[in-house]
mmCIF file of C-alpha atoms (C1' of nucleotides) in Angstrom:
data_model
loop_
_atom_site.group_PDB
_atom_site.id
_atom_site.type_symbol
_atom_site.label_atom_id
_atom_site.label_comp_id
_atom_site.label_asym_id
_atom_site.label_seq_id
_atom_site.Cartn_x
_atom_site.Cartn_y
_atom_site.Cartn_z
ATOM 1 C CA UNK Y 1 -128.010 102.009 -102.245
ATOM 2 C CA UNK Y 2 -130.956 101.977 -99.969
ATOM 3 C CA UNK Y 3 -130.305 99.961 -96.882
ATOM 4 C CA UNK Y 4 -127.070 100.312 -94.991
ATOM 5 C CA UNK Y 5 -129.178 100.812 -91.906
ATOM 6 C CA UNK Y 6 -131.075 97.742 -90.817
ATOM 7 C CA UNK Y 7 -129.947 98.003 -87.237
ATOM 8 C CA UNK Y 8 -132.862 96.470 -85.441
ATOM 9 C CA UNK Y 9 -135.970 97.951 -86.947
ATOM 10 C CA UNK Y 10 -137.955 96.521 -84.065
ATOM 11 C CA UNK Y 11 -136.010 98.513 -81.515
ATOM 12 C CA UNK Y 12 -136.396 101.718 -83.483
ATOM 13 C CA UNK Y 13 -140.111 101.093 -83.564
ATOM 14 C CA UNK Y 14 -140.370 100.537 -79.827
ATOM 15 C CA UNK Y 15 -138.292 103.635 -79.112
ATOM 16 C CA UNK Y 16 -140.487 105.795 -81.329
ATOM 17 C CA UNK Y 17 -143.625 104.430 -79.714
ATOM 18 C CA UNK Y 18 -142.144 105.013 -76.273
ATOM 19 C CA UNK Y 19 -141.153 108.593 -77.061
ATOM 20 C CA UNK Y 20 -144.519 109.426 -78.598
ATOM 21 C CA UNK Y 21 -146.105 109.814 -75.176
ATOM 22 C CA UNK Y 22 -145.548 113.121 -73.341
ATOM 23 C CA UNK Y 23 -145.736 111.600 -69.868
ATOM 24 C CA UNK Y 24 -143.034 109.136 -70.849
ATOM 25 C CA UNK Y 25 -140.806 111.932 -72.111
ATOM 26 C CA UNK Y 26 -141.334 113.796 -68.860
ATOM 27 C CA UNK Y 27 -140.387 110.650 -67.010
ATOM 28 C CA UNK Y 28 -137.175 110.445 -69.004
ATOM 29 C CA UNK Y 29 -136.440 114.082 -68.204
ATOM 30 C CA UNK Y 30 -136.852 113.446 -64.501
ATOM 31 C CA UNK Y 31 -134.676 110.361 -64.638
ATOM 32 C CA UNK Y 32 -131.960 112.118 -66.585
ATOM 33 C CA UNK Y 33 -132.037 114.965 -64.074
ATOM 34 C CA UNK Y 34 -131.944 112.800 -60.963
ATOM 35 C CA UNK Y 35 -129.761 109.987 -62.188
ATOM 36 C CA UNK Y 36 -131.799 107.400 -60.368
ATOM 37 C CA UNK Y 37 -135.324 107.245 -59.004
ATOM 38 C CA UNK Y 38 -138.064 104.833 -58.031
ATOM 39 C CA UNK Y 39 -141.553 104.657 -59.494
ATOM 40 C CA UNK Y 40 -142.993 105.943 -56.233
ATOM 41 C CA UNK Y 41 -140.695 108.976 -56.151
ATOM 42 C CA UNK Y 42 -141.350 109.764 -59.803
ATOM 43 C CA UNK Y 43 -145.103 109.535 -59.305
ATOM 44 C CA UNK Y 44 -144.890 112.236 -56.639
ATOM 45 C CA UNK Y 45 -143.595 114.660 -59.241
ATOM 46 C CA UNK Y 46 -146.208 113.819 -61.847
ATOM 47 C CA UNK Y 47 -149.982 114.231 -62.010
ATOM 48 C CA UNK Y 48 -150.501 110.466 -62.302
ATOM 49 C CA UNK Y 49 -150.574 107.409 -60.071
ATOM 50 C CA UNK Y 50 -147.597 105.263 -59.244
ATOM 51 C CA UNK Y 51 -149.193 102.453 -61.219
ATOM 52 C CA UNK Y 52 -149.356 104.604 -64.311
ATOM 53 C CA UNK Y 53 -145.677 105.416 -63.837
ATOM 54 C CA UNK Y 54 -144.877 101.729 -63.446
ATOM 55 C CA UNK Y 55 -146.566 100.945 -66.754
ATOM 56 C CA UNK Y 56 -144.717 103.767 -68.500
ATOM 57 C CA UNK Y 57 -141.428 102.561 -67.065
ATOM 58 C CA UNK Y 58 -142.215 99.094 -68.392
ATOM 59 C CA UNK Y 59 -142.682 100.518 -71.887
ATOM 60 C CA UNK Y 60 -139.475 102.533 -71.608
ATOM 61 C CA UNK Y 61 -137.659 99.465 -70.331
ATOM 62 C CA UNK Y 62 -138.914 97.348 -73.228
ATOM 63 C CA UNK Y 63 -137.588 100.032 -75.573
ATOM 64 C CA UNK Y 64 -134.219 99.928 -73.814
ATOM 65 C CA UNK Y 65 -134.479 103.570 -72.807
ATOM 66 C CA UNK Y 66 -134.315 102.878 -69.071
ATOM 67 C CA UNK Y 67 -133.399 99.990 -66.837
ATOM 68 C CA UNK Y 68 -134.289 99.223 -63.265
ATOM 69 C CA UNK Y 69 -132.254 97.525 -60.578
ATOM 70 C CA UNK Y 70 -133.545 96.240 -57.295
ATOM 71 C CA UNK Y 71 -132.038 97.651 -54.106
ATOM 72 C CA UNK Y 72 -133.686 96.140 -51.084
ATOM 73 C CA UNK Y 73 -137.409 96.658 -51.374
ATOM 74 C CA UNK Y 74 -137.203 99.367 -53.960
ATOM 75 C CA UNK Y 75 -136.450 99.391 -57.692
ATOM 76 C CA UNK Y 76 -134.244 102.208 -58.948
ATOM 77 C CA UNK Y 77 -134.550 103.235 -62.570
ATOM 78 C CA UNK Y 78 -131.941 104.991 -64.641
ATOM 79 C CA UNK Y 79 -131.706 106.300 -68.163
ATOM 80 C CA UNK Y 80 -130.045 104.322 -70.984
ATOM 81 C CA UNK Y 81 -128.559 106.456 -73.771
ATOM 82 C CA UNK Y 82 -127.734 103.643 -76.217
ATOM 83 C CA UNK Y 83 -131.204 102.988 -77.640
ATOM 84 C CA UNK Y 84 -131.890 106.689 -77.986
ATOM 85 C CA UNK Y 85 -128.611 107.202 -79.775
ATOM 86 C CA UNK Y 86 -129.362 104.362 -82.197
ATOM 87 C CA UNK Y 87 -132.725 105.870 -83.055
ATOM 88 C CA UNK Y 88 -131.238 109.333 -83.452
ATOM 89 C CA UNK Y 89 -128.755 107.951 -85.977
ATOM 90 C CA UNK Y 90 -131.535 106.090 -87.765
ATOM 91 C CA UNK Y 91 -133.508 109.320 -88.126
ATOM 92 C CA UNK Y 92 -130.517 111.311 -89.262
ATOM 93 C CA UNK Y 93 -129.744 108.710 -91.917
ATOM 94 C CA UNK Y 94 -133.355 108.770 -93.061
ATOM 95 C CA UNK Y 95 -133.334 112.554 -93.306
ATOM 96 C CA UNK Y 96 -130.151 112.399 -95.381
ATOM 97 C CA UNK Y 97 -131.737 109.801 -97.617
ATOM 98 C CA UNK Y 98 -134.703 112.039 -98.281
ATOM 99 C CA UNK Y 99 -132.452 114.975 -98.980
ATOM 100 C CA UNK Y 100 -130.495 112.991 -101.546
ATOM 101 C CA UNK Y 101 -133.652 111.762 -103.232
ATOM 102 C CA UNK Y 102 -135.120 115.231 -103.468
ATOM 103 C CA UNK Y 103 -131.873 116.609 -104.841
ATOM 104 C CA UNK Y 104 -131.865 113.856 -107.445
ATOM 105 C CA UNK Y 105 -135.428 114.567 -108.476
ATOM 106 C CA UNK Y 106 -134.641 118.234 -108.801
ATOM 107 C CA UNK Y 107 -131.649 117.369 -110.997
ATOM 108 C CA UNK Y 108 -133.772 115.193 -113.266
ATOM 109 C CA UNK Y 109 -136.462 117.854 -113.506
ATOM 110 C CA UNK Y 110 -133.907 120.447 -114.564
ATOM 111 C CA UNK Y 111 -132.461 118.087 -117.139
ATOM 112 C CA UNK Y 112 -135.918 117.468 -118.589
ATOM 113 C CA UNK Y 113 -136.590 121.190 -118.720
ATOM 114 C CA UNK Y 114 -133.310 121.708 -120.518
ATOM 115 C CA UNK Y 115 -134.366 119.203 -123.201
ATOM 116 C CA UNK Y 116 -137.871 120.530 -123.810
ATOM 117 C CA UNK Y 117 -138.043 124.300 -123.363
ATOM 118 C CA UNK T 1 -126.392 124.204 -69.233
ATOM 119 C CA UNK T 2 -129.548 122.291 -69.889
ATOM 120 C CA UNK T 3 -131.561 123.943 -72.605
ATOM 121 C CA UNK T 4 -129.886 125.168 -75.755
ATOM 122 C CA UNK T 5 -132.505 123.200 -77.645
ATOM 123 C CA UNK T 6 -136.026 124.529 -77.352
ATOM 124 C CA UNK T 7 -136.696 124.401 -81.074
ATOM 125 C CA UNK T 8 -140.451 123.980 -81.090
ATOM 126 C CA UNK T 9 -141.254 121.247 -78.650
ATOM 127 C CA UNK T 10 -144.708 120.998 -80.202
ATOM 128 C CA UNK T 11 -143.299 120.090 -83.594
ATOM 129 C CA UNK T 12 -141.001 117.455 -82.121
ATOM 130 C CA UNK T 13 -143.988 115.976 -80.381
ATOM 131 C CA UNK T 14 -146.072 115.795 -83.545
ATOM 132 C CA UNK T 15 -143.198 114.240 -85.482
ATOM 133 C CA UNK T 16 -142.676 111.551 -82.851
ATOM 134 C CA UNK T 17 -146.385 110.787 -82.757
ATOM 135 C CA UNK T 18 -146.477 110.617 -86.547
ATOM 136 C CA UNK T 19 -143.477 108.285 -86.737
ATOM 137 C CA UNK T 20 -144.807 106.007 -84.013
ATOM 138 C CA UNK T 21 -147.223 104.360 -86.448
ATOM 139 C CA UNK T 22 -145.817 101.648 -88.755
ATOM 140 C CA UNK T 23 -148.265 102.350 -91.584
ATOM 141 C CA UNK T 24 -147.228 105.972 -91.533
ATOM 142 C CA UNK T 25 -143.552 105.035 -91.731
ATOM 143 C CA UNK T 26 -144.301 102.749 -94.644
ATOM 144 C CA UNK T 27 -146.117 105.599 -96.314
ATOM 145 C CA UNK T 28 -143.044 107.775 -95.893
ATOM 146 C CA UNK T 29 -140.878 105.039 -97.387
ATOM 147 C CA UNK T 30 -143.097 104.825 -100.437
ATOM 148 C CA UNK T 31 -143.144 108.578 -100.857
ATOM 149 C CA UNK T 32 -139.382 108.857 -100.508
ATOM 150 C CA UNK T 33 -138.977 106.105 -103.100
ATOM 151 C CA UNK T 34 -141.416 107.524 -105.619
ATOM 152 C CA UNK T 35 -140.818 111.202 -105.120
ATOM 153 C CA UNK T 36 -144.482 112.010 -105.523
ATOM 154 C CA UNK T 37 -147.708 110.039 -105.212
ATOM 155 C CA UNK T 38 -151.432 110.437 -104.589
ATOM 156 C CA UNK T 39 -153.415 108.909 -101.748
ATOM 157 C CA UNK T 40 -155.162 106.604 -104.209
ATOM 158 C CA UNK T 41 -151.902 105.317 -105.675
ATOM 159 C CA UNK T 42 -150.368 104.806 -102.234
ATOM 160 C CA UNK T 43 -153.414 102.910 -101.027
ATOM 161 C CA UNK T 44 -152.950 100.397 -103.852
ATOM 162 C CA UNK T 45 -149.578 99.454 -102.400
ATOM 163 C CA UNK T 46 -150.799 99.122 -98.829
ATOM 164 C CA UNK T 47 -153.222 96.767 -97.110
ATOM 165 C CA UNK T 48 -155.517 99.646 -96.150
ATOM 166 C CA UNK T 49 -158.174 101.839 -97.701
ATOM 167 C CA UNK T 50 -157.546 105.117 -99.455
ATOM 168 C CA UNK T 51 -159.396 106.862 -96.648
ATOM 169 C CA UNK T 52 -157.017 105.426 -94.093
ATOM 170 C CA UNK T 53 -154.111 106.662 -96.199
ATOM 171 C CA UNK T 54 -155.704 110.109 -96.414
ATOM 172 C CA UNK T 55 -155.931 110.318 -92.630
ATOM 173 C CA UNK T 56 -152.336 109.209 -92.227
ATOM 174 C CA UNK T 57 -151.200 111.767 -94.770
ATOM 175 C CA UNK T 58 -153.080 114.421 -92.811
ATOM 176 C CA UNK T 59 -151.158 113.473 -89.674
ATOM 177 C CA UNK T 60 -147.858 113.491 -91.550
ATOM 178 C CA UNK T 61 -148.746 116.828 -93.086
ATOM 179 C CA UNK T 62 -149.561 118.320 -89.682
ATOM 180 C CA UNK T 63 -146.148 117.134 -88.493
ATOM 181 C CA UNK T 64 -144.521 118.774 -91.490
ATOM 182 C CA UNK T 65 -143.162 115.468 -92.773
ATOM 183 C CA UNK T 66 -145.025 115.619 -96.077
ATOM 184 C CA UNK T 67 -146.873 118.215 -98.093
ATOM 185 C CA UNK T 68 -149.475 117.873 -100.801
ATOM 186 C CA UNK T 69 -150.086 120.018 -103.854
ATOM 187 C CA UNK T 70 -153.128 119.921 -106.047
ATOM 188 C CA UNK T 71 -152.650 119.126 -109.737
ATOM 189 C CA UNK T 72 -155.955 119.063 -111.543
ATOM 190 C CA UNK T 73 -158.241 116.680 -109.746
ATOM 191 C CA UNK T 74 -155.510 114.883 -107.882
ATOM 192 C CA UNK T 75 -153.348 115.778 -104.871
ATOM 193 C CA UNK T 76 -149.694 114.793 -105.056
ATOM 194 C CA UNK T 77 -147.806 114.310 -101.843
ATOM 195 C CA UNK T 78 -144.062 114.516 -101.335
ATOM 196 C CA UNK T 79 -141.674 114.048 -98.465
ATOM 197 C CA UNK T 80 -140.343 116.977 -96.394
ATOM 198 C CA UNK T 81 -136.914 116.396 -94.821
ATOM 199 C CA UNK T 82 -136.798 119.517 -92.633
ATOM 200 C CA UNK T 83 -139.053 118.389 -89.778
ATOM 201 C CA UNK T 84 -137.388 114.992 -89.650
ATOM 202 C CA UNK T 85 -133.978 116.577 -89.523
ATOM 203 C CA UNK T 86 -135.031 118.858 -86.670
ATOM 204 C CA UNK T 87 -136.289 115.913 -84.648
ATOM 205 C CA UNK T 88 -133.157 113.891 -85.400
ATOM 206 C CA UNK T 89 -131.042 116.714 -84.020
ATOM 207 C CA UNK T 90 -133.287 116.999 -80.974
ATOM 208 C CA UNK T 91 -132.807 113.320 -80.247
ATOM 209 C CA UNK T 92 -129.079 113.409 -80.781
ATOM 210 C CA UNK T 93 -128.781 116.360 -78.385
ATOM 211 C CA UNK T 94 -130.861 114.493 -75.831
ATOM 212 C CA UNK T 95 -128.687 111.392 -76.141
ATOM 213 C CA UNK T 96 -125.588 113.532 -75.631
ATOM 214 C CA UNK T 97 -127.185 115.118 -72.588
ATOM 215 C CA UNK T 98 -127.841 111.727 -71.041
ATOM 216 C CA UNK T 99 -124.317 110.602 -71.777
ATOM 217 C CA UNK T 100 -122.869 113.636 -70.044
ATOM 218 C CA UNK T 101 -125.097 113.169 -67.014
ATOM 219 C CA UNK T 102 -124.184 109.526 -66.667
ATOM 220 C CA UNK T 103 -120.498 110.301 -67.018
ATOM 221 C CA UNK T 104 -120.847 112.925 -64.324
ATOM 222 C CA UNK T 105 -122.635 110.558 -61.973
ATOM 223 C CA UNK T 106 -119.946 107.952 -62.517
ATOM 224 C CA UNK T 107 -117.298 110.549 -61.727
ATOM 225 C CA UNK T 108 -119.041 111.499 -58.471
ATOM 226 C CA UNK T 109 -119.481 107.863 -57.498
ATOM 227 C CA UNK T 110 -115.797 107.183 -58.011
ATOM 228 C CA UNK T 111 -114.852 110.231 -55.987
ATOM 229 C CA UNK T 112 -117.091 109.073 -53.129
ATOM 230 C CA UNK T 113 -115.563 105.617 -53.264
ATOM 231 C CA UNK T 114 -112.104 107.132 -53.114
ATOM 232 C CA UNK T 115 -113.075 108.981 -49.919
ATOM 233 C CA UNK T 116 -114.651 106.054 -48.069
ATOM 234 C CA UNK T 117 -112.978 102.737 -48.923
ATOM 235 C "C1'" DT X 1 -142.771 91.288 -33.780
ATOM 236 C "C1'" DG X 2 -145.509 94.558 -35.904
ATOM 237 C "C1'" DG X 3 -146.445 98.624 -38.317
ATOM 238 C "C1'" DA X 4 -144.540 101.557 -42.142
ATOM 239 C "C1'" DT X 5 -143.157 101.815 -46.651
ATOM 240 C "C1'" DG X 6 -142.590 100.103 -51.341
ATOM 241 C "C1'" DT X 7 -143.722 96.639 -55.252
ATOM 242 C "C1'" DG X 8 -146.493 93.577 -57.914
ATOM 243 C "C1'" DC X 9 -150.715 91.899 -59.898
ATOM 244 C "C1'" DA X 10 -155.399 92.104 -61.728
ATOM 245 C "C1'" DA X 11 -159.639 94.001 -62.911
ATOM 246 C "C1'" DC X 12 -161.874 97.752 -64.729
ATOM 247 C "C1'" DC X 13 -163.008 102.247 -67.295
ATOM 248 C "C1'" DG X 14 -163.044 105.894 -70.968
ATOM 249 C "C1'" DT X 15 -161.369 107.686 -74.852
ATOM 250 C "C1'" DA X 16 -158.420 108.517 -78.783
ATOM 251 C "C1'" DG X 17 -157.110 106.721 -82.940
ATOM 252 C "C1'" DG X 18 -156.725 103.383 -86.856
ATOM 253 C "C1'" DA X 19 -159.785 101.538 -90.121
ATOM 254 C "C1'" DT X 20 -164.016 100.878 -92.876
ATOM 255 C "C1'" DT X 21 -168.168 102.099 -95.575
ATOM 256 C "C1'" DG X 22 -171.192 105.055 -98.148
ATOM 257 C "C1'" DC X 23 -172.079 108.910 -100.689
ATOM 258 C "C1'" DA X 24 -171.640 113.651 -102.622
ATOM 259 C "C1'" DC X 25 -168.716 116.659 -105.351
ATOM 260 C "C1'" DA X 26 -165.057 117.959 -108.690
ATOM 261 C "C1'" DT X 27 -162.437 117.045 -112.841
ATOM 262 C "C1'" DC X 28 -160.765 114.758 -116.881
ATOM 263 C "C1'" DG X 29 -161.404 112.535 -121.513
ATOM 264 C "C1'" DG X 30 -164.070 110.462 -125.226
ATOM 265 C "C1'" DC G 1 -172.543 115.817 -122.495
ATOM 266 C "C1'" DC G 2 -171.681 111.751 -119.900
ATOM 267 C "C1'" DG G 3 -169.141 108.216 -117.850
ATOM 268 C "C1'" DA G 4 -164.840 107.341 -115.484
ATOM 269 C "C1'" DT G 5 -161.632 108.569 -112.129
ATOM 270 C "C1'" DG G 6 -160.142 110.982 -107.952
ATOM 271 C "C1'" DT G 7 -161.206 113.771 -103.566
ATOM 272 C "C1'" DG G 8 -163.749 115.233 -99.572
ATOM 273 C "C1'" DC G 9 -166.861 114.554 -95.757
ATOM 274 C "C1'" DA G 10 -169.334 112.053 -92.143
ATOM 275 C "C1'" DA G 11 -170.914 108.280 -89.479
ATOM 276 C "C1'" DT G 12 -169.628 104.127 -87.442
ATOM 277 C "C1'" DC G 13 -166.860 100.226 -85.396
ATOM 278 C "C1'" DC G 14 -163.417 98.272 -82.580
ATOM 279 C "C1'" DT G 15 -159.291 97.818 -80.185
ATOM 280 C "C1'" DA G 16 -155.232 99.511 -77.745
ATOM 281 C "C1'" DC G 17 -153.698 102.395 -74.378
ATOM 282 C "C1'" DG G 18 -153.344 105.651 -70.560
ATOM 283 C "C1'" DG G 19 -155.180 105.816 -66.206
ATOM 284 C "C1'" DT G 20 -157.349 104.328 -61.782
ATOM 285 C "C1'" DT G 21 -158.573 101.406 -57.759
ATOM 286 C "C1'" DG G 22 -157.982 97.633 -54.594
ATOM 287 C "C1'" DC G 23 -155.431 94.317 -52.499
ATOM 288 C "C1'" DA G 24 -151.661 90.924 -51.658
ATOM 289 C "C1'" DC G 25 -146.781 90.392 -50.879
ATOM 290 C "C1'" DA G 26 -142.051 91.782 -49.605
ATOM 291 C "C1'" DT G 27 -138.859 94.494 -46.944
ATOM 292 C "C1'" DC G 28 -137.206 97.693 -43.576
ATOM 293 C "C1'" DC G 29 -136.757 99.472 -38.805
ATOM 294 C "C1'" DA G 30 -137.998 100.614 -34.034
#
DNA sequence: TGGATGTGCAACCGTAGGATTGCACATCGG
DNA sequence: CCGATGTGCAATCCTACGGTTGCACATCCA
């Protein structure tokens, strides 16, 4: 009864790694707020270079959290809820799992105490 | 209508950072499976030193994901669902936020298309 | 056509973090 | 009491990663 979730462990990993960086989270905030934006535009609103932003966007893209589409000479990035949602569900399931295990341990402990007072 | 969640951004950050490492996740798996374990015991089941495990446990402890209690000469660690649950909810709320924004953008785009065919 | 403007690529730098080793200190059990 | 077992602390090593700089290439527009 341990593993009903095995929905792409690799993707969960990449999402967690992507979200672990504060600049990347800020980037996601900006994208969610603006709908679409280019690396150059985003860099103007952050204390880092465009190149740094480009690298971060690459990581976020690899994690499926954003996706970019070319429009003329610029690349517009937008947020992608699916991967985030998957990871959120993964975490929630994990939290539930822990809760159940702890409850079970508590039950066993009480039973043992009942037997040897 | 943007910020009903502001439940300790710092703690969410530390949880994400903690979960971003695969060894740390494995450690959490082992702890959840065993209920309680010491750094020495955990190290036997992982391809790393006890010291490495100790450091990882320190990170997990700082994130509130585990907690250790001294019993004689050993320190037993156990899993803590609360912090994980908080972060799971944070992520779910964020995913919902993105979904709403994207739906809104789509709505606006369709309205604009309706006006200029 | 030519100068803005925006991307892409590559080299480089500094530091944080994952991991190891070695040893000192506490605690248990015979 | 003494050896075995378990923790704690500190120094060290190495790589990955966030960040920068510099330049070449593509695209727009006047």
